[in-house]
Short mmCIF file of C-alpha atoms and ligand atoms in Angstrom, two decimals:
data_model
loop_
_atom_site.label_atom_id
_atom_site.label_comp_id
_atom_site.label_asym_id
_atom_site.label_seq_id
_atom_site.Cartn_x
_atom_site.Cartn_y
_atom_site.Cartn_z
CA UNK A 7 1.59 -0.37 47.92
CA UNK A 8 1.56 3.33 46.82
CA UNK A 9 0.90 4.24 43.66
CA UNK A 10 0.89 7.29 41.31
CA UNK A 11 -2.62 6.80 39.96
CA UNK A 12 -5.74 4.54 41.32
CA UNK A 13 -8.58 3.75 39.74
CA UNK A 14 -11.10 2.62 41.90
CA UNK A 15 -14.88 1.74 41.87
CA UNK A 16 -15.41 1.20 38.22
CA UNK A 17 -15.63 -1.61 35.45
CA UNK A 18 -13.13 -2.99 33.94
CA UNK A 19 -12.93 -3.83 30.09
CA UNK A 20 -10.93 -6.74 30.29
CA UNK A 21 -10.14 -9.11 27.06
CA UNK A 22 -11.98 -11.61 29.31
CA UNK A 23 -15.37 -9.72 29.83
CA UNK A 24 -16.25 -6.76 32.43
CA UNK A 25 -15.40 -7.00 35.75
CA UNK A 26 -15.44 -4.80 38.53
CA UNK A 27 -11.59 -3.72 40.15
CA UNK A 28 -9.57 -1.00 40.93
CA UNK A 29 -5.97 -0.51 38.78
CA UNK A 30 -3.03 0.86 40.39
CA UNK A 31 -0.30 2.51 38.20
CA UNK A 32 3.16 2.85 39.13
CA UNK A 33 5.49 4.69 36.81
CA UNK A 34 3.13 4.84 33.56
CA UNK A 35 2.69 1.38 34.06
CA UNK A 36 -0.53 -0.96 35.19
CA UNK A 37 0.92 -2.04 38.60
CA UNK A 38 -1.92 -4.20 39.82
CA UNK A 39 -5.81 -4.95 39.37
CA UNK A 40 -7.97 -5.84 42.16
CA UNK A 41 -9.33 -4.47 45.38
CA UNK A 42 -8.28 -2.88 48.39
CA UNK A 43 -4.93 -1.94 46.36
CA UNK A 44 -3.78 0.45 49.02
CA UNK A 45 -3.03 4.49 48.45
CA UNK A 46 -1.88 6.68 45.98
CA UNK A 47 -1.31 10.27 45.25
CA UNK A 48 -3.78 10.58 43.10
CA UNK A 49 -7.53 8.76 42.96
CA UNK A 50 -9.56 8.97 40.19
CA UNK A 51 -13.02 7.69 41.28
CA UNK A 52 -14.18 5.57 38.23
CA UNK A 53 -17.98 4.92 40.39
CA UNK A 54 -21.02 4.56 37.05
CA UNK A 55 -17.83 4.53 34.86
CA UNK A 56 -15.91 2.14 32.50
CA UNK A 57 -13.02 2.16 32.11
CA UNK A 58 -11.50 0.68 28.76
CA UNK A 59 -7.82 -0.03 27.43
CA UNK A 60 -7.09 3.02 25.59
CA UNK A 61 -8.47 3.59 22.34
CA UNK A 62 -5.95 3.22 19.65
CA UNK A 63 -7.04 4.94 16.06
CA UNK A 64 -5.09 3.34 13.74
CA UNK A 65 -5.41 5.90 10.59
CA UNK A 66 -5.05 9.09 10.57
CA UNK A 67 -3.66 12.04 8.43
CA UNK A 68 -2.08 14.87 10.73
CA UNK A 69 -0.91 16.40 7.51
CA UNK A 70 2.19 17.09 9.83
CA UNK A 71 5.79 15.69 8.79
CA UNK A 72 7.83 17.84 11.53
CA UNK A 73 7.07 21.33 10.17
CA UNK A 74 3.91 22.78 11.32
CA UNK A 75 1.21 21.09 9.60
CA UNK A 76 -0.99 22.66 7.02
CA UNK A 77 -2.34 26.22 8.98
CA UNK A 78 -6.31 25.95 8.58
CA UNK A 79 -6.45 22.31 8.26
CA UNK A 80 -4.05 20.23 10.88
CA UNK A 81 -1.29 19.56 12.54
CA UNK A 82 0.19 16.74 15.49
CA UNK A 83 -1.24 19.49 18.22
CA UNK A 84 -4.05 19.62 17.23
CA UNK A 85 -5.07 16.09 15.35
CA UNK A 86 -3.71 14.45 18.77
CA UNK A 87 -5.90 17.03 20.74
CA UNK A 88 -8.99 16.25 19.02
CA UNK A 89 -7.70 12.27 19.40
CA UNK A 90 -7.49 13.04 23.53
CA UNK A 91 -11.25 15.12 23.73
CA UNK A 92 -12.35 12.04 22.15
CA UNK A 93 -11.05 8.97 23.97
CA UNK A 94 -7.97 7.90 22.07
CA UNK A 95 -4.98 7.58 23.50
CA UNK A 96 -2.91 6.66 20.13
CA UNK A 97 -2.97 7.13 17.15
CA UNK A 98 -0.84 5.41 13.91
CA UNK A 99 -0.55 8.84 11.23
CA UNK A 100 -0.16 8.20 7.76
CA UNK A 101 2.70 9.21 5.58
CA UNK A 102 1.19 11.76 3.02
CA UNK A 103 2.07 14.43 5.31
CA UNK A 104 4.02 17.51 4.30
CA UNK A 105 6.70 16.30 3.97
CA UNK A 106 5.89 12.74 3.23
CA UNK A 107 7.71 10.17 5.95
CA UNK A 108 9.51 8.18 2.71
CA UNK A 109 13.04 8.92 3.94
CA UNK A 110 15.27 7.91 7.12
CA UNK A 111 15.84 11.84 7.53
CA UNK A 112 11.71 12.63 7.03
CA UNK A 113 10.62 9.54 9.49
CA UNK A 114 13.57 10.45 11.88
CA UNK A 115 11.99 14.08 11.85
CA UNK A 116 8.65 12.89 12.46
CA UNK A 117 9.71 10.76 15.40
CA UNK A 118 11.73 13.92 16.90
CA UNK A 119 8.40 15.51 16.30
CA UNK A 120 6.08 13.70 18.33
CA UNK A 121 7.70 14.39 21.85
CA UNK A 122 6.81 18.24 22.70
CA UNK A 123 3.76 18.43 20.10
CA UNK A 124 1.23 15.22 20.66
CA UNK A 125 -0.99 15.09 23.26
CA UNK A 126 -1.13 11.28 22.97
CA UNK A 127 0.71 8.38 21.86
CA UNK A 128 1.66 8.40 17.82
CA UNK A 129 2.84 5.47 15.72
CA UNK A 130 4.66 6.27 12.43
CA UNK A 131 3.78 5.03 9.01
CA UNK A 132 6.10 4.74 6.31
CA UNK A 133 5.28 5.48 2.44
CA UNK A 134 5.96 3.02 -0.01
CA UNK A 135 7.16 4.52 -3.05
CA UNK A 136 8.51 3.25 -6.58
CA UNK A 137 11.97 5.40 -5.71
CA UNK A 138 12.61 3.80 -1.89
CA UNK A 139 12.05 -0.15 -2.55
CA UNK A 140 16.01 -0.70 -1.60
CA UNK A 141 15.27 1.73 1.83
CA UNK A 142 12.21 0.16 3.17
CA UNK A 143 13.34 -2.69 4.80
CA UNK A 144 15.35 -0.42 6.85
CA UNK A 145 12.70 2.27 7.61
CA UNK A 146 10.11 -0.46 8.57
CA UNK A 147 12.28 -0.59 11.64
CA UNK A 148 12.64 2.77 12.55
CA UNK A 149 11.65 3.67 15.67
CA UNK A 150 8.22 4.18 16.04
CA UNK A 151 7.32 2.58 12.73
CA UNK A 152 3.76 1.08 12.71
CA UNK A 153 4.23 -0.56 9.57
CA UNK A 154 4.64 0.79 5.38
CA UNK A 155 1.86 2.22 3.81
CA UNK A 156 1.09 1.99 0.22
CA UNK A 157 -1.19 3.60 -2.12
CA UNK A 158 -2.00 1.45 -4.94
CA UNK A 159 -4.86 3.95 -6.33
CA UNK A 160 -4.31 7.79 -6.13
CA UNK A 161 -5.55 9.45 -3.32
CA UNK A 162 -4.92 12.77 -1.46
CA UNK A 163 -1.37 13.56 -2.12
CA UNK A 164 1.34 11.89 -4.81
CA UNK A 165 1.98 8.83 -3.20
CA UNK A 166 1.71 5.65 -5.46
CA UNK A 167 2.48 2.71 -6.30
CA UNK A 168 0.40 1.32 -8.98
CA UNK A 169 1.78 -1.87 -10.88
CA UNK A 170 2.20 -5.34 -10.05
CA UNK A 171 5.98 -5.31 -10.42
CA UNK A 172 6.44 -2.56 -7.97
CA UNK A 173 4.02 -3.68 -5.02
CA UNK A 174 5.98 -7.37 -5.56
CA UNK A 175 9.28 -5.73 -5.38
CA UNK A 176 8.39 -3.56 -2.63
CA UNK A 177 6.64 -6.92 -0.55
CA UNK A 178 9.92 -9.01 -0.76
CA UNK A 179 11.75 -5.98 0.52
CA UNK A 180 11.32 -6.27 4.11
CA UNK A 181 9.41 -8.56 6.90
CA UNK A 182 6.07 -6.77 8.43
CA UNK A 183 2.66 -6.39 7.65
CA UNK A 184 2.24 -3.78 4.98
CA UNK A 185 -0.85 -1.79 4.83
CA UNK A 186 -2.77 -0.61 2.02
CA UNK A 187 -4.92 1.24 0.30
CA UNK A 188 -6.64 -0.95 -2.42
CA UNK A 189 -8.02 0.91 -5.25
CA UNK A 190 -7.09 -0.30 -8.67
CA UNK A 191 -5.44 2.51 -10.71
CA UNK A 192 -5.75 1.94 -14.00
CA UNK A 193 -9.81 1.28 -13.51
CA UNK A 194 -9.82 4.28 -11.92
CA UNK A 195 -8.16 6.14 -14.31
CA UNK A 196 -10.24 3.71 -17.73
CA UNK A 197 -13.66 5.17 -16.12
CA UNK A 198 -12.79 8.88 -15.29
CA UNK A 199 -13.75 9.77 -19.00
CA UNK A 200 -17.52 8.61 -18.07
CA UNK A 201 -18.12 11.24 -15.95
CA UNK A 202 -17.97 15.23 -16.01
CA UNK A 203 -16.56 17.94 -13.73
CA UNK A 204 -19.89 19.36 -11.70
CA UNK A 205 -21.84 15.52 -11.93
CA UNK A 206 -22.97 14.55 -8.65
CA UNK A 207 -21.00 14.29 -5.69
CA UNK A 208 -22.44 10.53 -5.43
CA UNK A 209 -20.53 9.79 -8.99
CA UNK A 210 -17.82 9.10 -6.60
CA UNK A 211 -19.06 5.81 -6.08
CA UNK A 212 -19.85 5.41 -9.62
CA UNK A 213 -16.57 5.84 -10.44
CA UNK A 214 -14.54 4.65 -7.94
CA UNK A 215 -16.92 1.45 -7.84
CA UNK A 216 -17.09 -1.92 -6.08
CA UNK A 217 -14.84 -3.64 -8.78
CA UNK A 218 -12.26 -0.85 -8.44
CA UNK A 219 -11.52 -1.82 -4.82
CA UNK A 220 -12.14 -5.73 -5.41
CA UNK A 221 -9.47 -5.78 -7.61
CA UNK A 222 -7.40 -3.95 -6.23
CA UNK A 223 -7.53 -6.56 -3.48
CA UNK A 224 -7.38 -9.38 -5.44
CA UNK A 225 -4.04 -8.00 -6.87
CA UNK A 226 -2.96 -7.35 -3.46
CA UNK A 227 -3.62 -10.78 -2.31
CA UNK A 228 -2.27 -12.76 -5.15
CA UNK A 229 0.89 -10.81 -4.40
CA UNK A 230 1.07 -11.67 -0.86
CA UNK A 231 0.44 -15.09 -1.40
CA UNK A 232 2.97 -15.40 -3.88
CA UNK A 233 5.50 -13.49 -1.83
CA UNK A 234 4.29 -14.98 1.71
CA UNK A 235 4.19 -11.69 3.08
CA UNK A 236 1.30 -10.54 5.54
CA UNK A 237 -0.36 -7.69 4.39
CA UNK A 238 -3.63 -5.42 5.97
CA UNK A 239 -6.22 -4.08 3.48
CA UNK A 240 -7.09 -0.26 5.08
CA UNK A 241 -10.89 0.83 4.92
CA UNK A 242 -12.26 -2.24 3.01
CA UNK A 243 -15.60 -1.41 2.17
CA UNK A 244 -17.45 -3.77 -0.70
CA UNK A 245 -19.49 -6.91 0.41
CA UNK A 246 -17.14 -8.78 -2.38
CA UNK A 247 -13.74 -8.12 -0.31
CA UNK A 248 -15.13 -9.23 3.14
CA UNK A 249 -16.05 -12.17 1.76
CA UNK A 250 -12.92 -12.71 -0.16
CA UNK A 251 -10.58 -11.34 2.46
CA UNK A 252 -12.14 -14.30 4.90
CA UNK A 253 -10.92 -17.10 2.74
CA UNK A 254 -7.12 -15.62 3.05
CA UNK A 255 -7.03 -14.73 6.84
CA UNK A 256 -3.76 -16.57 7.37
CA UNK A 257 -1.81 -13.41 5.11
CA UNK A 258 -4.21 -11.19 4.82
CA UNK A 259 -6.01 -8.80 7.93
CA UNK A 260 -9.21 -6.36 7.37
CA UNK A 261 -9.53 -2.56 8.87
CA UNK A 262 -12.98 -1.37 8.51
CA UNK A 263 -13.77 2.04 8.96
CA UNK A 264 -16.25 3.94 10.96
CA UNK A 265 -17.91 5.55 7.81
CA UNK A 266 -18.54 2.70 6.23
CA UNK A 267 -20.38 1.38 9.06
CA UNK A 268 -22.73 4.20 9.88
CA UNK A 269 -22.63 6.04 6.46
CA UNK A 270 -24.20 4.96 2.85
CA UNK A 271 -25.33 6.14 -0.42
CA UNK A 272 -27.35 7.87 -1.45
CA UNK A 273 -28.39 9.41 1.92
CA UNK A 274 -24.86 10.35 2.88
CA UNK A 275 -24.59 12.43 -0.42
CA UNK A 276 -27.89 13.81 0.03
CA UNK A 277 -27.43 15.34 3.17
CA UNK A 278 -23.34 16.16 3.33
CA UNK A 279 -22.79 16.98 -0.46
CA UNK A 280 -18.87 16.94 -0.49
CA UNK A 281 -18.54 16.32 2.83
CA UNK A 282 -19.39 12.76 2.17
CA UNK A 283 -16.81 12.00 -0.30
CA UNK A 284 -13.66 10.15 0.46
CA UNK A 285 -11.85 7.42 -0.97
CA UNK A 286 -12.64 4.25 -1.04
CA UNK A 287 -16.58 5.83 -1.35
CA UNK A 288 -19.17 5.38 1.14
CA UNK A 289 -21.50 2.83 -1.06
CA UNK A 290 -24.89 1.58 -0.29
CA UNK A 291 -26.90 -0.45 1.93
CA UNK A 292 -25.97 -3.52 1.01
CA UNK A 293 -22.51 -3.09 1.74
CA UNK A 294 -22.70 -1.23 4.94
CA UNK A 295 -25.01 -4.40 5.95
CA UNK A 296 -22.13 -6.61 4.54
CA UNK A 297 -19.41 -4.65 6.78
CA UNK A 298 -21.35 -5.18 9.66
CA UNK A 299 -21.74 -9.04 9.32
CA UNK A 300 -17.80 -9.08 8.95
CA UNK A 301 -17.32 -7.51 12.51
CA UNK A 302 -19.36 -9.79 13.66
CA UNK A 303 -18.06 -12.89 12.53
CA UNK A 304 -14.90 -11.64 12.76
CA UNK A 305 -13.17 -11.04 9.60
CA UNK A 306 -12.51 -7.19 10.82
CA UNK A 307 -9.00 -7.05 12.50
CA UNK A 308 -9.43 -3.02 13.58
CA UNK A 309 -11.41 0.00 13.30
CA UNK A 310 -10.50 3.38 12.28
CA UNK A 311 -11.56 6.99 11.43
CA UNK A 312 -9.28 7.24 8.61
CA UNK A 313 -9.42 11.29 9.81
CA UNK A 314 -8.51 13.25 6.90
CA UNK A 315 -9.50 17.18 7.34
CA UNK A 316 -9.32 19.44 4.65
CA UNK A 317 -10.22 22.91 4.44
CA UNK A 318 -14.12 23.67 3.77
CA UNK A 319 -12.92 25.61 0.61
CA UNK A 320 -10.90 22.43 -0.91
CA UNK A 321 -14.00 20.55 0.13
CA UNK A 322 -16.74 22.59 -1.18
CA UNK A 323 -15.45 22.28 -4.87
CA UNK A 324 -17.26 20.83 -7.61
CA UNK A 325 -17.12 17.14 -8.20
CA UNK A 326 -14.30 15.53 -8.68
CA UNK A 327 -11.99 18.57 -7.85
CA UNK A 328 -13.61 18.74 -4.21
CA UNK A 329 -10.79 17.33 -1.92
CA UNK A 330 -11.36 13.47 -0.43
CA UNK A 331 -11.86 12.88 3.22
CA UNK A 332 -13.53 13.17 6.39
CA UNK A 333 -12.55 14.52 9.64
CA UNK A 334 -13.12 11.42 12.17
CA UNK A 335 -10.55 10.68 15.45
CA UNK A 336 -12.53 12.53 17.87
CA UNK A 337 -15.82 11.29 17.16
CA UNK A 338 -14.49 7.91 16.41
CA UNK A 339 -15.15 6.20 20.45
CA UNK A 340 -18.66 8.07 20.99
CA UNK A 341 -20.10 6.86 17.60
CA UNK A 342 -18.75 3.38 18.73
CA UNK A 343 -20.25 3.67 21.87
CA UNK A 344 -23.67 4.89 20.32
CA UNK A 345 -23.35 1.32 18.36
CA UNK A 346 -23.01 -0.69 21.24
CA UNK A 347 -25.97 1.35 23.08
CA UNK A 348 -27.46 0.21 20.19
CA UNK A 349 -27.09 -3.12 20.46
CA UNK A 350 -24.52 -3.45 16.99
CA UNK A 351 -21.69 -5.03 18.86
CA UNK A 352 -20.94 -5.68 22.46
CA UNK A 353 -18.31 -3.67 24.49
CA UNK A 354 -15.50 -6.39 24.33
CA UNK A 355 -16.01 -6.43 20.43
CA UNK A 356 -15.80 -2.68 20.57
CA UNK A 357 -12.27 -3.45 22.64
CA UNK A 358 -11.04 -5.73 20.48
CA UNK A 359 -11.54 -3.65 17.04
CA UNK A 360 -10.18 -0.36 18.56
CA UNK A 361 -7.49 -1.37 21.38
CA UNK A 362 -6.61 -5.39 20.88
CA UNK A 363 -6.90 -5.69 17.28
CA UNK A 364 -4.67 -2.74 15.90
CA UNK A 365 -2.10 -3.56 18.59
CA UNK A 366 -2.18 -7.28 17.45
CA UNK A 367 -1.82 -6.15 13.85
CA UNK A 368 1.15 -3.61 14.14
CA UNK A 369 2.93 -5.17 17.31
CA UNK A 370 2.51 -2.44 19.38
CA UNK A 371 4.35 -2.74 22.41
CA UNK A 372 2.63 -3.33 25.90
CA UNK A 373 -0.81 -1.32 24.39
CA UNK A 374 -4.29 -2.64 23.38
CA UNK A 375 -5.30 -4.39 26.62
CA UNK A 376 -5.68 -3.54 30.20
CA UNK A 377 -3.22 -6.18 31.76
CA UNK A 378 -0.39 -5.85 34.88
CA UNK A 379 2.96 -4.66 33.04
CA UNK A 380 1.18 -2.97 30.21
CA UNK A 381 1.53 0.59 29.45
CA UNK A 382 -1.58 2.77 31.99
CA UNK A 383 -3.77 4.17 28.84
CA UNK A 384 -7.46 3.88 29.50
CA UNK A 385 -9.94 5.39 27.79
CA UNK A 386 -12.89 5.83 30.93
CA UNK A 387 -16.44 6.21 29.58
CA UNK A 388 -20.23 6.91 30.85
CA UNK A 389 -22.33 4.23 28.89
CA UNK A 390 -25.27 6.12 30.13
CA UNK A 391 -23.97 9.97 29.50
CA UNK A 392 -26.29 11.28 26.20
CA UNK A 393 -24.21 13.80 24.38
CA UNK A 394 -24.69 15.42 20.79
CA UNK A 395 -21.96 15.85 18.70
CA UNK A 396 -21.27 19.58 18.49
CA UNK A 397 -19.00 21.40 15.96
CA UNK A 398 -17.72 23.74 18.72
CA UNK A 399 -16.15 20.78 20.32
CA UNK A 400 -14.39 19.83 17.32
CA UNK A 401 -10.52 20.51 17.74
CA UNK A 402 -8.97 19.79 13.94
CA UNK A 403 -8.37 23.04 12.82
CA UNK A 404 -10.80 22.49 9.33
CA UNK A 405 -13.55 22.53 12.41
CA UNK A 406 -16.15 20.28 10.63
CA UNK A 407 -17.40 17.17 11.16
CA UNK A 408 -19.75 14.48 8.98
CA UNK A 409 -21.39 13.51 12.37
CA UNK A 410 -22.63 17.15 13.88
CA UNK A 411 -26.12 16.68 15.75
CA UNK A 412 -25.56 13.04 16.23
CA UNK A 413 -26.69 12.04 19.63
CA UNK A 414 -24.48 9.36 21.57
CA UNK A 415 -25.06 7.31 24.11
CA UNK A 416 -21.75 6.68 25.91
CA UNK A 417 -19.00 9.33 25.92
CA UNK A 418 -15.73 9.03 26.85
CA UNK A 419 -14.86 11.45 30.21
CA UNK A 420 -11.18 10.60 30.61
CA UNK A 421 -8.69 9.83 28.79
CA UNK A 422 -5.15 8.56 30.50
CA UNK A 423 -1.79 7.94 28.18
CA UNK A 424 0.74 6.22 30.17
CA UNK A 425 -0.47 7.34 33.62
CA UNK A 426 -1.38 10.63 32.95
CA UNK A 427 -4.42 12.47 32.78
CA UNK A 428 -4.68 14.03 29.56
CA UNK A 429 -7.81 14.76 29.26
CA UNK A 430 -10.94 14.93 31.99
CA UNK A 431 -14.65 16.10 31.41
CA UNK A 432 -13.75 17.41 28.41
CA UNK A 433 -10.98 19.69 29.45
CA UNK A 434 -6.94 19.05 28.56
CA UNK A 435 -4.79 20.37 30.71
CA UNK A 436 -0.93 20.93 30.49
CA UNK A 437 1.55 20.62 27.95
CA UNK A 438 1.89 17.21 25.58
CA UNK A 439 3.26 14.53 26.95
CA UNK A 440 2.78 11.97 23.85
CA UNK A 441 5.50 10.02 22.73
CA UNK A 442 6.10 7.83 19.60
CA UNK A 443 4.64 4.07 19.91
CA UNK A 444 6.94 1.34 20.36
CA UNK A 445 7.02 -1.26 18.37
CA UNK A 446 7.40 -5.45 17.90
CA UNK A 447 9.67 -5.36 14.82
O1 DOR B 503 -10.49 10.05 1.37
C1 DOR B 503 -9.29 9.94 1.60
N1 DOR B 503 -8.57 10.93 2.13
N2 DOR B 503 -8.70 8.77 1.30
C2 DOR B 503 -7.37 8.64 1.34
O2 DOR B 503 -6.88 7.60 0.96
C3 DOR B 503 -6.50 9.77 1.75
C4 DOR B 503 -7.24 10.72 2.59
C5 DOR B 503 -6.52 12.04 2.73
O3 DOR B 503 -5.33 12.04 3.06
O4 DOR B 503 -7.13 13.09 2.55
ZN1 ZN B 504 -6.53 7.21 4.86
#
């Protein structure tokens, strides 16, 4: 057979374990897996290389809704270039972009968007809101809808929906997993008097603390049980929800993020100042510890950066007026890699949090897993290649990142979306050729 692309002479991630074989791709697609395949026009020599399904970062904020992004701080060119340099081949944006996907005509825009502008594969979320309940069982459909998103507890941006009676109306309006981000709003807003504008930038966690997200989960919970309908708590980060969240696996699913894996207080305040806060907080030890034990016995569903760059200036404010978020999509793979060269998880954990798992979760279509018939996206990595995270290599346009001087073991040295090469040793070349994801729904 002849095909477009052949990988030969590497290792292959496969749900099943590591195996050595080459993968032919015909037309974007994976064609075959084996050896002695036959030809192709092009041969990428995967020899001391491994090559994984590609990397899907399910949460990020391009900031971009279809009309340029926010100059000095994102937009789809450039969050999907950073998501390329650094392994990922898609990425599921959320909807507090400007302007916010909450509308046929926004989400529509979005999607129209993504072809011409994203150097990988994007997946669309929808916002919630208290004024589109009646419209969302309709947008959830949408083309290249990963799923709605709700805010329960203010965040970056003016999406919200904080009450009981909304979030139940919103969960009998439609059929798919909604995500969320659990925060409860009224503690939030009961505890804000306790602390003062110029307090330490750790009084984030002191305000927004462990019972603030706990709740907000138990709310969220109680509501999908009573409505039976499945719902995926973003970034859960408190010992107390892992262990909740495990009894109610058959509604509920668990994204943990990066951060709260590899960050806690007080150190990450210490050293990064503002550049540590987001929402929920990075909280200490114990929970860190707590996040790890739930990847492990398998309570975590996916991984994500939750990449959310803001400009140093809106950053660099005093507490709590300094903006909430951290830049994350490129670094996301090599930090993971650095954990399994640690010994933290093994690679087919690493798979199934970061390709598998978010494809499971959103029903993406024919992504997540290196199989014949499946799209060709493989993220190929060095497991022995030491690199240090530099800021130059950042691509988001804020150009900062928590995790500068990190040293990784594993980096990723290719990254292929569909059959193409989007990005090799470091370089992209050629104009985007990302499209929106296709979904189960
Ligand atoms: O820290 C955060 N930043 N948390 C969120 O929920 C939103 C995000 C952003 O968009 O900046
Ligand atoms: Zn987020």
């Amino acid at each position: 057979m002849n095909f477009d692309l052949l990988i030969r002479n590497g290792v292959v991630a496969f749900p099943w374990g590591e195996v050595a074989a080459d993968v032919g791709v015909q037309g974007g697609i994976i064609a075959a897996i084996g050896t002695n395949l036959g030809n192709a026009e092009q041969i990428f020599d995967a020899a001391h290389l491994t090559v994984l399904p590609g990397i899907i970062d399910p949460h990020v904020h391009f900031r971009d809704g279809g009309l340029g992004g926010i100059k000095g701080v994102e937009d789809m060119a450039s969050g999907t270039l950073g998501a390329v340099l650094g392994g990922v081949t898609s990425v599921f944006d959320m909807p507090n972009t400007e302007p916010a996907a909450t509308s046929a005509e926004t989400v529509a825009r979005k999607h129209d968007y993504i072809s011409g502008q994203a150097y990988c594969d994007v997946g669309i979320y929808v916002g919630g809101t208290k004024e589109n309940i009646v419209e969302l069982a309709a947008l959830e459909v949408m083309p290249g809808v990963c799923g709605i998103k709700i805010f329960a507890g203010s965040s970056t941006g003016n999406l919200m929906v904080e009450d009981d009676e909304h979030i139940g109306m919103i969960m009998r309006a439609g059929r798919r997993r909604i995500s969320f981000h659990s925060e409860d709003e009224y503690r939030l807003q009961a505890r804000k008097s306790r602390f003062s504008c110029g307090d330490p930038y750790a009084s984030h966690a002191q305000w927004r603390d462990v019972e603030c997200a706990y709740l907000g989960t138990r709310r969220i919970t109680a509501l999908a049980r009573k409505t039976g309908r499945p719902a995926h708590i973003l970034h859960v980060s408190t010992a107390e929800e892992f262990a909740f969240l495990r009894d109610h696996k058959a509604l509920m699913s668990v994204e943990v993020l990066l951060n709260h894996l590899v960050q806690s207080a007080p150190d990450t305040y210490d050293r990064l100042g503002p550049y540590g806060v987001m929402n929920p907080p990075v909280r200490d030890e114990r929970h860190r510890l707590a996040a790890w034990a739930a990847v492990a016995d398998g309570t975590v569903d996916t991984l994500a950066s939750d990449h959310a760059p803001h400009a140093a200036a809106a950053k660099e404010r005093p507490w709590p007026d300094c903006a909430s978020g951290m830049t994350g999509v490129q670094t996301l793979l090599p930090m993971m890699l650095e954990q399994v060269a640690q010994g933290n998880l093994s690679l087919s954990r690493l798979t199934s949090l970061m390709a598998d798992g978010p494809a499971r979760v959103y029903g993406a279509v024919n992504k997540g897993r290196i199989a014949a018939g499946y799209d060709a996206d493989f993220s190929i990595v060095d497991l022995r290649a030491r690199r240090r995270i530099e800021k130059s290599w950042i691509a988001s346009q804020c150009g900062w990142t928590p995790f500068e001087g990190v040293v990784c073991t594993g980096w990723p040295v290719a990254t292929i979306v569909r059959g193409q090469m989007v990005m090799r040793d470091g370089a992209v070349a050629g104009a985007p050729t990302g499209r929106p994801v296709l979904f189960r729904s």
